[in-house]
Short mmCIF file of C-alpha atoms and ligand atoms in Angstrom, two decimals:
data_model
loop_
_atom_site.label_atom_id
_atom_site.label_comp_id
_atom_site.label_asym_id
_atom_site.label_seq_id
_atom_site.Cartn_x
_atom_site.Cartn_y
_atom_site.Cartn_z
CA MET A 1 76.26 145.03 113.86
CA GLY A 2 74.95 144.32 110.34
CA ARG A 3 74.27 146.77 107.53
CA PRO A 4 71.54 149.41 107.99
CA THR A 5 68.17 148.13 106.69
CA ASP A 6 66.52 151.33 105.57
CA SER A 7 67.25 154.99 105.07
CA ASN A 8 64.25 156.89 106.51
CA ALA A 9 66.52 159.48 108.04
CA THR A 10 64.94 162.14 110.24
CA THR A 11 66.41 165.11 112.08
CA ASP A 12 65.74 163.27 115.36
CA GLU A 13 69.03 162.85 117.24
CA SER A 14 68.01 159.56 118.81
CA LEU A 15 68.62 155.85 118.38
CA THR A 16 65.85 153.27 117.93
CA VAL A 17 66.75 149.62 118.54
CA ARG A 18 64.66 146.55 117.88
CA ASP A 19 65.38 143.54 120.06
CA ASN A 20 64.57 140.58 117.78
CA ARG A 21 64.47 138.24 120.83
CA THR A 22 61.30 139.92 122.09
CA GLY A 23 60.11 141.96 119.10
CA LYS A 24 60.17 145.10 121.26
CA THR A 25 61.47 148.40 119.94
CA TYR A 26 63.30 150.89 122.20
CA THR A 27 64.25 154.45 121.68
CA VAL A 28 67.37 155.24 123.67
CA PRO A 29 66.16 157.90 126.14
CA TYR A 30 69.33 160.02 125.85
CA ARG A 31 69.97 162.14 122.76
CA ILE A 32 72.87 161.15 120.50
CA LYS A 33 75.27 163.84 121.68
CA ASP A 34 78.68 164.44 120.16
CA ASN A 35 78.00 161.33 118.04
CA THR A 36 77.90 159.21 121.20
CA VAL A 37 75.24 157.02 122.74
CA SER A 38 75.04 156.01 126.37
CA ALA A 39 75.98 152.37 126.93
CA ALA A 40 73.97 152.46 130.19
CA ALA A 41 70.77 153.11 128.15
CA PHE A 42 71.07 149.60 126.72
CA LYS A 43 70.25 148.20 130.20
CA ALA A 44 66.61 148.94 129.44
CA ILE A 45 66.66 146.21 126.77
CA ALA A 46 65.67 143.14 128.81
CA ALA A 47 64.42 139.75 127.78
CA PRO A 48 63.12 136.67 129.63
CA LEU A 49 65.69 134.02 130.44
CA ARG A 50 65.40 131.22 127.85
CA PRO A 51 65.05 127.74 129.46
CA GLU A 52 68.49 126.65 128.29
CA GLU A 53 70.19 129.94 129.21
CA ARG A 54 72.55 130.45 132.15
CA VAL A 55 71.15 132.51 134.99
CA GLU A 56 74.52 134.27 135.22
CA ASN A 57 73.73 135.99 131.90
CA GLU A 58 71.32 138.17 133.87
CA THR A 59 69.25 138.59 130.69
CA PRO A 60 66.12 139.89 132.48
CA LYS A 61 68.30 142.59 134.13
CA GLY A 62 69.13 144.21 130.78
CA LEU A 63 71.54 144.02 127.87
CA ARG A 64 75.24 144.46 128.53
CA VAL A 65 77.64 146.16 126.14
CA SER A 66 80.84 144.21 125.56
CA ASP A 67 84.06 145.83 124.42
CA LYS A 68 87.24 143.79 125.01
CA GLY A 69 90.17 146.16 124.86
CA PHE A 70 88.01 149.32 124.69
CA LEU A 71 87.77 149.34 120.92
CA ASN A 72 84.75 151.64 120.86
CA THR A 73 84.08 152.82 124.41
CA ALA A 74 84.37 156.46 125.31
CA VAL A 75 84.87 156.76 129.09
CA ILE A 76 85.25 160.52 129.54
CA GLN A 77 84.72 163.88 127.83
CA SER A 78 88.03 165.59 127.18
CA GLN A 79 89.30 168.88 125.86
CA ILE A 80 92.98 167.94 125.88
CA THR A 81 94.21 166.01 122.90
CA TYR A 82 92.62 165.19 119.53
CA ILE A 83 93.79 162.35 117.29
CA ASP A 84 92.48 161.56 113.81
CA GLY A 85 94.08 158.19 113.29
CA ASP A 86 93.08 157.90 109.61
CA ALA A 87 94.50 161.25 108.64
CA GLY A 88 97.56 161.03 110.94
CA ILE A 89 96.60 164.16 112.92
CA LEU A 90 97.63 164.89 116.48
CA ARG A 91 96.69 168.14 118.22
CA TYR A 92 97.22 169.27 121.82
CA ARG A 93 94.39 171.58 122.84
CA GLY A 94 93.78 172.28 119.12
CA TYR A 95 97.40 173.06 118.19
CA PRO A 96 98.95 170.74 115.59
CA ILE A 97 101.89 168.72 117.05
CA GLU A 98 104.09 169.81 114.18
CA GLN A 99 103.74 173.53 115.12
CA LEU A 100 104.35 172.83 118.78
CA ALA A 101 107.39 170.74 118.06
CA LEU A 102 108.81 173.53 115.92
CA HIS A 103 108.04 176.53 118.11
CA SER A 104 107.25 175.44 121.67
CA THR A 105 109.13 173.81 124.57
CA HIS A 106 108.19 170.85 126.76
CA LEU A 107 107.29 173.05 129.75
CA GLU A 108 105.30 175.53 127.71
CA THR A 109 103.43 172.59 126.16
CA ALA A 110 102.92 171.17 129.65
CA TYR A 111 101.22 174.42 130.67
CA LEU A 112 99.07 174.20 127.53
CA LEU A 113 98.05 170.62 128.16
CA ILE A 114 97.25 171.12 131.84
CA TYR A 115 95.68 174.58 131.87
CA GLY A 116 94.23 174.72 128.34
CA THR A 117 95.83 177.80 126.76
CA LEU A 118 99.31 178.86 125.74
CA PRO A 119 100.82 180.93 128.61
CA SER A 120 101.89 184.59 128.54
CA GLU A 121 105.58 185.25 129.18
CA LYS A 122 104.90 185.92 132.85
CA GLN A 123 102.70 182.86 133.29
CA LEU A 124 105.33 180.68 131.62
CA ARG A 125 108.13 182.15 133.77
CA GLN A 126 106.14 181.45 136.95
CA PHE A 127 105.26 177.95 135.81
CA ASP A 128 108.90 177.17 134.89
CA ASN A 129 110.09 178.51 138.24
CA GLU A 130 107.56 176.49 140.17
CA VAL A 131 108.37 173.25 138.34
CA MET A 132 112.13 173.74 138.46
CA SER A 133 112.16 174.74 142.13
CA HIS A 134 110.25 171.56 142.95
CA SER A 135 112.96 169.35 141.52
CA TYR A 136 114.64 168.59 144.87
CA VAL A 137 113.82 165.41 146.78
CA HIS A 138 114.20 164.74 150.51
CA ALA A 139 117.70 163.57 151.41
CA ASP A 140 116.20 160.31 152.73
CA ALA A 141 115.32 159.38 149.18
CA GLU A 142 118.93 158.38 148.73
CA ASN A 143 118.38 155.38 151.01
CA PHE A 144 115.29 154.41 149.09
CA PHE A 145 117.16 154.37 145.78
CA ARG A 146 120.08 152.53 147.33
CA SER A 147 117.78 149.75 148.49
CA PHE A 148 117.31 148.42 144.95
CA ARG A 149 119.43 145.62 143.53
CA TYR A 150 122.31 146.75 141.31
CA ASP A 151 120.55 145.40 138.19
CA ALA A 152 116.99 146.59 138.89
CA HIS A 153 115.12 147.74 135.81
CA PRO A 154 114.88 151.52 136.02
CA MET A 155 111.15 151.43 135.34
CA ALA A 156 110.71 149.28 138.42
CA ILE A 157 112.65 151.91 140.35
CA LEU A 158 110.73 154.84 138.83
CA THR A 159 107.34 153.24 139.42
CA SER A 160 108.17 152.58 143.05
CA ALA A 161 109.73 156.05 143.40
CA PHE A 162 106.51 157.85 142.54
CA ALA A 163 104.56 155.83 145.13
CA TYR A 164 107.37 156.45 147.65
CA LEU A 165 107.21 160.19 146.90
CA GLY A 166 103.52 160.20 147.79
CA SER A 167 104.40 159.06 151.31
CA TYR A 168 105.93 162.52 151.99
CA TYR A 169 102.77 164.50 151.11
CA GLY A 170 99.92 163.77 153.48
CA GLU A 171 98.40 167.06 152.35
CA ALA A 172 97.83 165.45 148.88
CA ASN A 173 96.06 162.40 150.23
CA PRO A 174 92.27 162.40 150.10
CA SER A 175 92.26 159.40 152.48
CA LEU A 176 93.74 161.70 155.11
CA GLN A 177 92.40 165.07 154.16
CA GLY A 178 88.86 164.29 152.97
CA GLN A 179 87.37 162.98 149.79
CA LYS A 180 86.71 166.38 148.26
CA LEU A 181 90.36 167.40 148.50
CA PHE A 182 90.81 167.69 144.72
CA THR A 183 87.21 167.84 143.48
CA ASN A 184 86.13 170.97 145.33
CA GLY A 185 87.24 173.34 142.62
CA ASP A 186 87.80 176.18 145.07
CA ARG A 187 90.95 178.23 145.32
CA SER A 188 92.68 176.23 148.03
CA SER A 189 91.81 172.88 146.40
CA LEU A 190 93.13 174.12 143.07
CA ALA A 191 96.31 175.47 144.67
CA ASN A 192 96.83 172.12 146.42
CA MET A 193 96.43 170.33 143.11
CA ASP A 194 98.87 172.72 141.42
CA ARG A 195 101.45 172.09 144.10
CA GLN A 196 101.32 168.37 143.41
CA ILE A 197 101.50 169.02 139.66
CA PHE A 198 104.67 171.18 140.07
CA ARG A 199 106.18 168.57 142.34
CA ILE A 200 105.47 165.63 140.11
CA ILE A 201 106.74 167.28 136.90
CA GLY A 202 109.71 168.85 138.76
CA LYS A 203 110.80 165.71 140.50
CA ALA A 204 110.18 163.28 137.62
CA THR A 205 113.58 164.12 136.07
CA THR A 206 115.30 163.90 139.44
CA LEU A 207 113.80 160.48 140.19
CA ALA A 208 114.71 159.26 136.73
CA ALA A 209 118.30 160.54 137.08
CA MET A 210 118.59 158.90 140.51
CA ALA A 211 117.29 155.60 139.02
CA TYR A 212 120.06 155.91 136.45
CA ARG A 213 122.87 156.92 138.82
CA VAL A 214 122.21 154.33 141.45
CA ARG A 215 122.94 151.56 138.92
CA GLN A 216 126.12 153.34 137.84
CA GLY A 217 127.26 153.43 141.44
CA ARG A 218 127.39 157.23 141.30
CA GLU A 219 126.61 159.76 143.99
CA PHE A 220 123.38 161.68 143.39
CA VAL A 221 123.46 165.24 142.14
CA ILE A 222 121.47 168.14 143.51
CA PRO A 223 119.41 169.64 140.67
CA PRO A 224 121.40 172.64 139.43
CA ALA A 225 119.75 176.07 138.92
CA GLY A 226 119.76 178.03 135.67
CA LEU A 227 119.28 175.19 133.20
CA SER A 228 116.32 174.19 131.09
CA TYR A 229 114.15 171.19 132.11
CA THR A 230 116.04 168.74 129.85
CA GLY A 231 119.35 170.55 130.50
CA GLN A 232 118.92 170.02 134.17
CA PHE A 233 117.95 166.41 133.63
CA LEU A 234 121.06 165.70 131.49
CA TYR A 235 123.21 167.42 134.15
CA GLN A 236 121.75 165.29 136.91
CA MET A 237 122.37 162.16 134.87
CA ASP A 238 125.88 162.87 133.78
CA HIS A 239 127.71 165.39 135.93
CA LEU A 240 130.75 163.91 137.61
CA GLY A 241 132.22 166.95 139.25
CA GLN A 242 133.53 168.68 136.15
CA GLU A 243 133.78 172.47 136.41
CA ASN A 244 131.16 174.57 134.63
CA TYR A 245 129.54 171.45 133.19
CA LYS A 246 126.91 172.23 130.53
CA PRO A 247 125.08 169.51 128.62
CA SER A 248 125.28 169.60 124.82
CA PRO A 249 122.72 172.07 123.51
CA VAL A 250 121.95 169.78 120.61
CA LEU A 251 121.07 166.90 122.90
CA GLU A 252 119.24 169.18 125.31
CA LYS A 253 117.07 170.54 122.47
CA ALA A 254 116.49 167.13 120.89
CA LEU A 255 115.40 165.69 124.23
CA ASP A 256 113.08 168.65 124.76
CA VAL A 257 111.41 167.94 121.40
CA LEU A 258 111.12 164.24 122.26
CA PHE A 259 109.64 165.15 125.65
CA LEU A 260 107.09 167.45 124.00
CA LEU A 261 106.12 164.71 121.54
CA HIS A 262 105.63 162.22 124.34
CA ALA A 263 103.76 164.62 126.66
CA ASP A 264 100.30 163.33 125.85
CA HIS A 265 98.43 160.93 123.64
CA GLU A 266 94.91 160.95 125.06
CA LEU A 267 93.48 157.73 126.45
CA ASN A 268 96.25 155.21 125.85
CA ALA A 269 96.69 152.32 128.29
CA SER A 270 98.75 154.27 130.85
CA CYS A 271 96.57 157.40 130.86
CA THR A 272 93.53 155.21 131.21
CA THR A 273 95.24 153.48 134.09
CA VAL A 274 95.95 156.81 135.79
CA LEU A 275 92.28 157.80 135.46
CA GLN A 276 91.01 154.38 136.50
CA THR A 277 93.24 154.46 139.56
CA GLY A 278 92.49 158.14 140.21
CA SER A 279 88.74 157.46 140.00
CA SER A 280 88.90 155.89 143.46
CA LEU A 281 90.14 159.33 144.63
CA VAL A 282 93.55 157.97 145.57
CA ASP A 283 96.38 160.51 145.82
CA PRO A 284 97.98 161.60 142.52
CA TYR A 285 101.37 159.99 143.38
CA SER A 286 99.78 156.54 143.53
CA ALA A 287 97.86 157.21 140.32
CA ILE A 288 101.09 158.28 138.52
CA ALA A 289 102.91 155.16 139.83
CA ALA A 290 100.07 153.06 138.34
CA GLY A 291 100.50 154.92 135.04
CA CYS A 292 104.19 154.10 135.02
CA ALA A 293 103.43 150.43 135.57
CA SER A 294 101.11 150.39 132.65
CA LEU A 295 103.48 152.28 130.39
CA TYR A 296 106.28 149.85 131.08
CA GLY A 297 104.72 147.05 128.95
CA PRO A 298 106.24 146.23 125.54
CA LEU A 299 102.96 146.93 123.72
CA HIS A 300 103.10 150.53 125.06
CA GLY A 301 106.02 152.62 126.34
CA GLY A 302 108.31 149.57 126.56
CA ALA A 303 108.14 149.33 122.78
CA ASN A 304 111.12 151.66 122.27
CA GLU A 305 113.30 149.22 124.21
CA ALA A 306 111.71 146.27 122.40
CA VAL A 307 112.51 147.86 118.99
CA ILE A 308 116.22 148.02 119.74
CA ARG A 309 116.28 144.47 121.13
CA MET A 310 114.47 143.39 117.90
CA LEU A 311 117.00 145.27 115.70
CA ILE A 312 119.90 143.75 117.56
CA SER A 313 118.38 140.30 117.11
CA ILE A 314 117.89 140.90 113.36
CA GLY A 315 121.55 141.89 113.18
CA SER A 316 121.85 143.25 109.59
CA PRO A 317 119.74 144.40 106.65
CA GLY A 318 120.24 141.05 104.95
CA ASN A 319 118.27 139.30 107.72
CA VAL A 320 115.22 141.54 107.38
CA PRO A 321 113.23 139.40 104.87
CA ALA A 322 113.57 136.30 107.10
CA PHE A 323 112.52 138.31 110.16
CA LEU A 324 109.43 139.69 108.38
CA GLU A 325 108.45 136.13 107.35
CA SER A 326 108.64 135.03 110.97
CA VAL A 327 106.42 138.04 111.93
CA LYS A 328 103.90 136.95 109.29
CA ARG A 329 104.00 133.39 110.69
CA ARG A 330 103.13 135.07 114.01
CA GLU A 331 106.27 133.82 115.67
CA LYS A 332 107.52 137.39 116.25
CA VAL A 333 106.15 140.90 116.58
CA LEU A 334 107.37 143.87 114.59
CA SER A 335 107.85 146.24 117.53
CA GLY A 336 107.43 149.92 116.66
CA PHE A 337 104.76 149.19 114.05
CA GLY A 338 101.00 149.35 114.47
CA HIS A 339 98.78 151.48 116.60
CA ARG A 340 95.25 151.18 117.95
CA VAL A 341 94.34 154.65 116.67
CA TYR A 342 96.72 155.51 113.82
CA LYS A 343 95.89 153.66 110.66
CA THR A 344 98.52 155.65 108.77
CA SER A 345 101.94 156.86 109.90
CA ASP A 346 102.08 158.32 113.41
CA PRO A 347 102.70 162.08 112.82
CA ARG A 348 105.27 162.06 115.67
CA SER A 349 107.41 159.57 113.79
CA PHE A 350 108.20 162.15 111.03
CA ILE A 351 109.32 164.73 113.59
CA ILE A 352 111.36 162.08 115.37
CA ARG A 353 113.14 161.20 112.11
CA LYS A 354 114.14 164.85 111.65
CA THR A 355 115.27 165.10 115.27
CA ALA A 356 117.32 161.87 114.77
CA ASP A 357 119.22 163.56 111.92
CA GLU A 358 120.09 166.53 114.19
CA VAL A 359 121.31 164.19 116.91
CA PHE A 360 123.28 161.93 114.58
CA LYS A 361 125.18 165.01 113.31
CA VAL A 362 126.82 165.30 116.70
CA THR A 363 126.76 161.72 117.94
CA GLY A 364 127.34 159.84 114.68
CA LYS A 365 124.80 157.46 113.20
CA ASP A 366 123.66 154.49 115.15
CA GLU A 367 125.02 151.22 113.75
CA LEU A 368 121.48 149.76 113.80
CA MET A 369 120.13 152.52 111.55
CA GLU A 370 120.74 150.62 108.34
CA THR A 371 118.87 147.62 109.65
CA ALA A 372 116.08 149.86 110.88
CA MET A 373 115.77 151.58 107.44
CA ALA A 374 115.75 148.24 105.62
CA LEU A 375 113.10 146.91 107.99
CA HIS A 376 110.98 150.06 107.69
CA ASP A 377 111.23 150.15 103.89
CA ALA A 378 110.35 146.49 103.50
CA ALA A 379 107.48 146.53 106.01
CA ILE A 380 105.66 149.57 104.64
CA LYS A 381 105.61 147.89 101.18
CA ASP A 382 104.67 144.42 102.37
CA GLU A 383 101.08 143.34 101.78
CA TYR A 384 100.70 141.85 105.27
CA PHE A 385 101.40 145.21 106.94
CA VAL A 386 99.65 147.31 104.27
CA LYS A 387 96.42 145.26 104.54
CA ARG A 388 96.38 145.62 108.31
CA GLN A 389 97.29 149.33 108.11
CA LEU A 390 100.40 148.82 110.22
CA ALA A 391 102.73 151.81 109.98
CA PRO A 392 105.71 152.97 112.08
CA ASN A 393 104.77 154.48 115.38
CA VAL A 394 106.60 156.87 117.71
CA ASP A 395 108.71 154.08 119.19
CA PHE A 396 110.21 152.84 115.97
CA TRP A 397 112.73 155.69 115.72
CA SER A 398 112.92 157.09 119.24
CA GLY A 399 115.01 154.21 120.55
CA LEU A 400 117.64 154.86 117.91
CA ILE A 401 118.04 158.45 119.09
CA TYR A 402 118.20 157.40 122.72
CA ARG A 403 120.85 154.80 121.80
CA ALA A 404 122.83 157.34 119.84
CA MET A 405 122.70 159.61 122.88
CA GLY A 406 124.16 156.83 124.93
CA PHE A 407 121.30 156.00 127.24
CA PRO A 408 121.15 152.36 128.35
CA LEU A 409 118.53 150.27 126.59
CA ASP A 410 116.34 149.65 129.66
CA PHE A 411 116.29 153.38 130.36
CA PHE A 412 114.27 154.13 127.20
CA PRO A 413 110.86 153.61 128.78
CA VAL A 414 111.90 156.01 131.54
CA LEU A 415 112.51 158.62 128.82
CA PHE A 416 108.90 158.05 127.76
CA ALA A 417 107.41 158.09 131.28
CA VAL A 418 109.13 161.31 132.47
CA PRO A 419 107.45 163.57 129.88
CA ARG A 420 104.21 161.55 129.93
CA VAL A 421 103.54 162.54 133.54
CA VAL A 422 102.43 165.84 132.06
CA GLY A 423 99.61 164.25 130.05
CA TRP A 424 98.65 161.97 132.94
CA LEU A 425 98.37 165.00 135.23
CA ALA A 426 96.42 167.02 132.64
CA HIS A 427 93.82 164.23 132.35
CA TRP A 428 93.76 163.60 136.13
CA ARG A 429 93.16 167.30 136.82
CA GLN A 430 90.46 167.47 134.15
CA MET A 431 88.75 164.46 135.70
CA MET A 432 88.93 165.89 139.21
CA LEU A 433 87.31 169.11 137.98
CA GLN A 434 84.70 167.61 135.65
CA GLU A 435 81.12 168.61 136.01
CA GLY A 436 79.17 166.29 138.30
CA GLY A 437 82.27 165.10 140.21
CA VAL A 438 84.24 161.90 139.78
CA LYS A 439 82.51 158.61 139.18
CA ILE A 440 84.50 155.51 140.15
CA TRP A 441 85.51 153.49 137.03
CA ARG A 442 83.98 150.07 137.50
CA PRO A 443 83.49 148.14 134.26
CA ARG A 444 81.31 145.06 133.96
CA GLN A 445 82.31 141.51 133.13
CA VAL A 446 80.64 138.67 131.31
CA TYR A 447 80.70 135.84 133.82
CA VAL A 448 81.27 132.50 132.03
CA GLY A 449 82.48 130.50 135.03
CA SER A 450 80.84 127.72 137.01
CA ALA A 451 77.21 127.97 138.03
CA LYS A 452 76.56 127.67 141.77
CA ARG A 453 78.10 124.49 143.27
CA ASP A 454 78.44 123.20 146.81
CA TYR A 455 81.67 122.91 148.81
CA VAL A 456 83.09 119.29 148.81
CA PRO A 457 85.25 118.22 151.75
CA ILE A 458 88.86 117.58 150.66
CA GLY A 459 88.69 113.78 151.02
CA ASN A 460 85.64 113.51 148.72
CA ARG A 461 86.73 115.69 145.82
CA PRO A 462 87.67 114.35 142.40
CA VAL A 463 91.26 115.36 141.57
CA VAL A 464 91.43 117.95 138.79
CA ARG A 465 94.69 117.81 136.82
CA GLY A 466 96.09 119.58 133.79
CA LEU A 467 97.87 122.60 132.37
CA LYS A 468 96.42 125.93 133.56
CA VAL A 469 94.09 124.27 136.10
CA GLU A 470 96.67 123.42 138.75
CA PRO A 471 99.93 125.12 139.85
CA LEU A 472 103.09 123.80 138.21
CA PRO A 473 106.13 122.66 140.17
CA VAL A 474 108.80 125.35 139.91
CA PRO A 475 112.49 125.10 140.79
CA HIS A 476 113.50 127.33 143.69
CA SER A 477 115.81 129.92 142.33
CA GLY A 478 117.73 130.19 145.59
CA ILE A 479 118.61 126.49 145.65
CA SER A 480 122.00 125.77 144.10
CA LYS A 481 123.35 122.44 142.91
CA ARG A 482 125.55 122.39 146.02
CA THR A 483 122.48 122.72 148.27
CA GLU A 484 120.67 119.99 146.34
CA LEU A 485 123.62 117.67 147.04
CA ALA A 486 123.96 118.69 150.64
CA GLU A 487 122.45 116.73 153.50
CA PHE A 488 120.21 118.38 156.05
CA THR A 489 117.05 117.86 158.03
CA GLY A 490 113.79 118.42 156.18
CA LYS A 491 115.39 117.88 152.77
CA SER A 492 112.18 116.44 151.30
CA LYS A 493 110.72 119.93 151.46
CA LEU A 494 112.94 121.14 148.55
N1 LIG B 501 103.52 143.19 114.17
C1 LIG B 501 102.85 142.22 113.55
N2 LIG B 501 101.52 142.18 113.45
C2 LIG B 501 100.82 143.15 114.03
C3 LIG B 501 101.45 144.24 114.72
C4 LIG B 501 102.87 144.21 114.78
N3 LIG B 501 103.55 145.16 115.39
N4 LIG B 501 100.53 145.04 115.25
C5 LIG B 501 99.35 144.52 114.91
N5 LIG B 501 99.53 143.39 114.13
C6 LIG B 501 98.47 142.60 113.52
C7 LIG B 501 97.73 141.71 114.53
O1 LIG B 501 98.31 140.47 114.64
C8 LIG B 501 96.36 141.69 113.91
O2 LIG B 501 96.38 140.77 112.83
P1 LIG B 501 95.10 139.81 112.54
O3 LIG B 501 93.97 140.75 112.32
O4 LIG B 501 95.50 139.04 111.32
O5 LIG B 501 94.98 139.00 113.76
C9 LIG B 501 96.15 143.08 113.27
O6 LIG B 501 97.51 143.47 112.98
C10 LIG B 501 95.47 144.04 114.17
O7 LIG B 501 96.24 144.18 115.39
P2 LIG B 501 95.64 144.31 116.79
O8 LIG B 501 96.53 143.58 117.78
O9 LIG B 501 94.19 143.95 116.82
O10 LIG B 501 95.72 145.86 117.05
P3 LIG B 501 95.62 146.61 118.45
O11 LIG B 501 95.00 147.92 118.12
O12 LIG B 501 94.91 145.76 119.45
O13 LIG B 501 97.12 146.73 118.96
C11 LIG B 501 99.33 147.57 119.19
C12 LIG B 501 97.89 147.88 118.81
C13 LIG B 501 100.13 148.86 119.23
C14 LIG B 501 99.34 146.95 120.63
C15 LIG B 501 99.93 146.55 118.16
O14 LIG B 501 99.92 147.16 116.88
C16 LIG B 501 101.36 146.12 118.56
O15 LIG B 501 101.46 145.17 119.31
N6 LIG B 501 102.42 146.81 118.06
C17 LIG B 501 103.77 146.52 118.46
C18 LIG B 501 104.10 147.17 119.81
C19 LIG B 501 104.29 148.67 119.67
O16 LIG B 501 105.02 149.16 118.81
N7 LIG B 501 103.70 149.41 120.59
C20 LIG B 501 103.82 150.89 120.65
C21 LIG B 501 102.52 151.56 120.28
S1 LIG B 501 102.71 153.31 119.96
C22 LIG B 501 103.25 154.09 121.41
C23 LIG B 501 102.60 153.72 122.67
O17 LIG B 501 101.36 153.61 122.72
O18 LIG B 501 103.28 153.54 123.63
#
């Protein structure tokens, strides 16, 4: 939109729009509320189809609002997390992230995010007990985990595991129990929702640890009692039968802080996916599995893994300038930099730096740290990144801590997904209970494809050839050189 043309401000909280195609002026019928206008109101702005215009534009049916990548579209009202990306502020339910990281724990913060207030001692004890006592999974789950290939990516395992978990809980499935299962807001509906929340948070660490152990060829461990959330997780990952095994308190605490920092970040890609999926009223396990799938991408939760792969490929501080030049030529991406919302440093990255120092005191510094520092220092001063307001995000440093703690590289996104189930559940619960019920999320498209055309029998069609408009021949991965050289009936089919 261009600059404003005049400044006759009134106290009227409305929006007036002139459609220069028709000369008509519209006042959007809904008040500007919370500095937001309704996109649906723009449907009233209709114009006749111009003779040269495509019918598929549906111009007489009203104006559409386009927003590729959701740059300025608010899809829900939320009371959970506030981010001011220009000032580098992150608050959960009003509490600054710095205060929570210093004084709270992951499970206390989970309570806060989901239920809206900090719990009393008794409420926290009950919540902790519920979550921790829901950490066990059915013994059959062992077969499920063992069915993966030895080198399966743990995010593929975790994503599938959440969907698998849902198969045990028909009581949590609106397709079986009725569509109002979670939207009723009555006592039994809320209790049912809480049970799924306890289960998902409680079992997230168990599923993650099983995804880890299956690739190590280790037996699974029954979640031990008497440990903290992250202590129990570390135990389940690492215990090999030693007597009185207790995870390092430094690592347990550091992981708890990292979990708390990753617990929520309002409507990022994965949370939006959970809500989009949940808006069809599917069960929460399927919605969480969808969230995991979205998180796995290298632009989102997979960035912590991508940062380390990038640092390994850079190799040493001396290679940083050449790497940055290749980023500027758009041949490479500087993983761990940039954010849709933060236009200054991500406030979590400062806390993570401090946590890294605590961890390095007991683990020793990661050998990639020097390269990371050199890259960070050069990028924050470089005009290309300054001009585009690209600063380090949460993933720039977190991978270095996970590496120092000895987690395998491809396990890093799992360490992001496990705590993030808390935020996903908080948003899912909020949506289920929102006033007016749940509306299915169904965005619009701008159709730019073919106009109507008639079917042509196969013998009469012109052949369409070219990249992207026909499937490419691909080698069959299962066919070895030996098979290619072998003789057998039907060989032409290869
Ligand atoms: N390296 C190089 N250039 C970049 C980067 C980067 N990491 N990020 C953005 N840019 C450039 C981009 O090319 C564009 O330049 P131009 O205007 O000249 O075309 C400009 O900066 C604006 O970028 P954008 O792609 O329009 O920004 P976006 O808001 O759509 O994307 C992002 C945000 C996080 C996907 C992107 O910054 C990125 O790809 N970063 C690297 C991946 C990463 O670290 N992801 C973790 C994000 S934080 C935690 C989480 O959400 O999981």
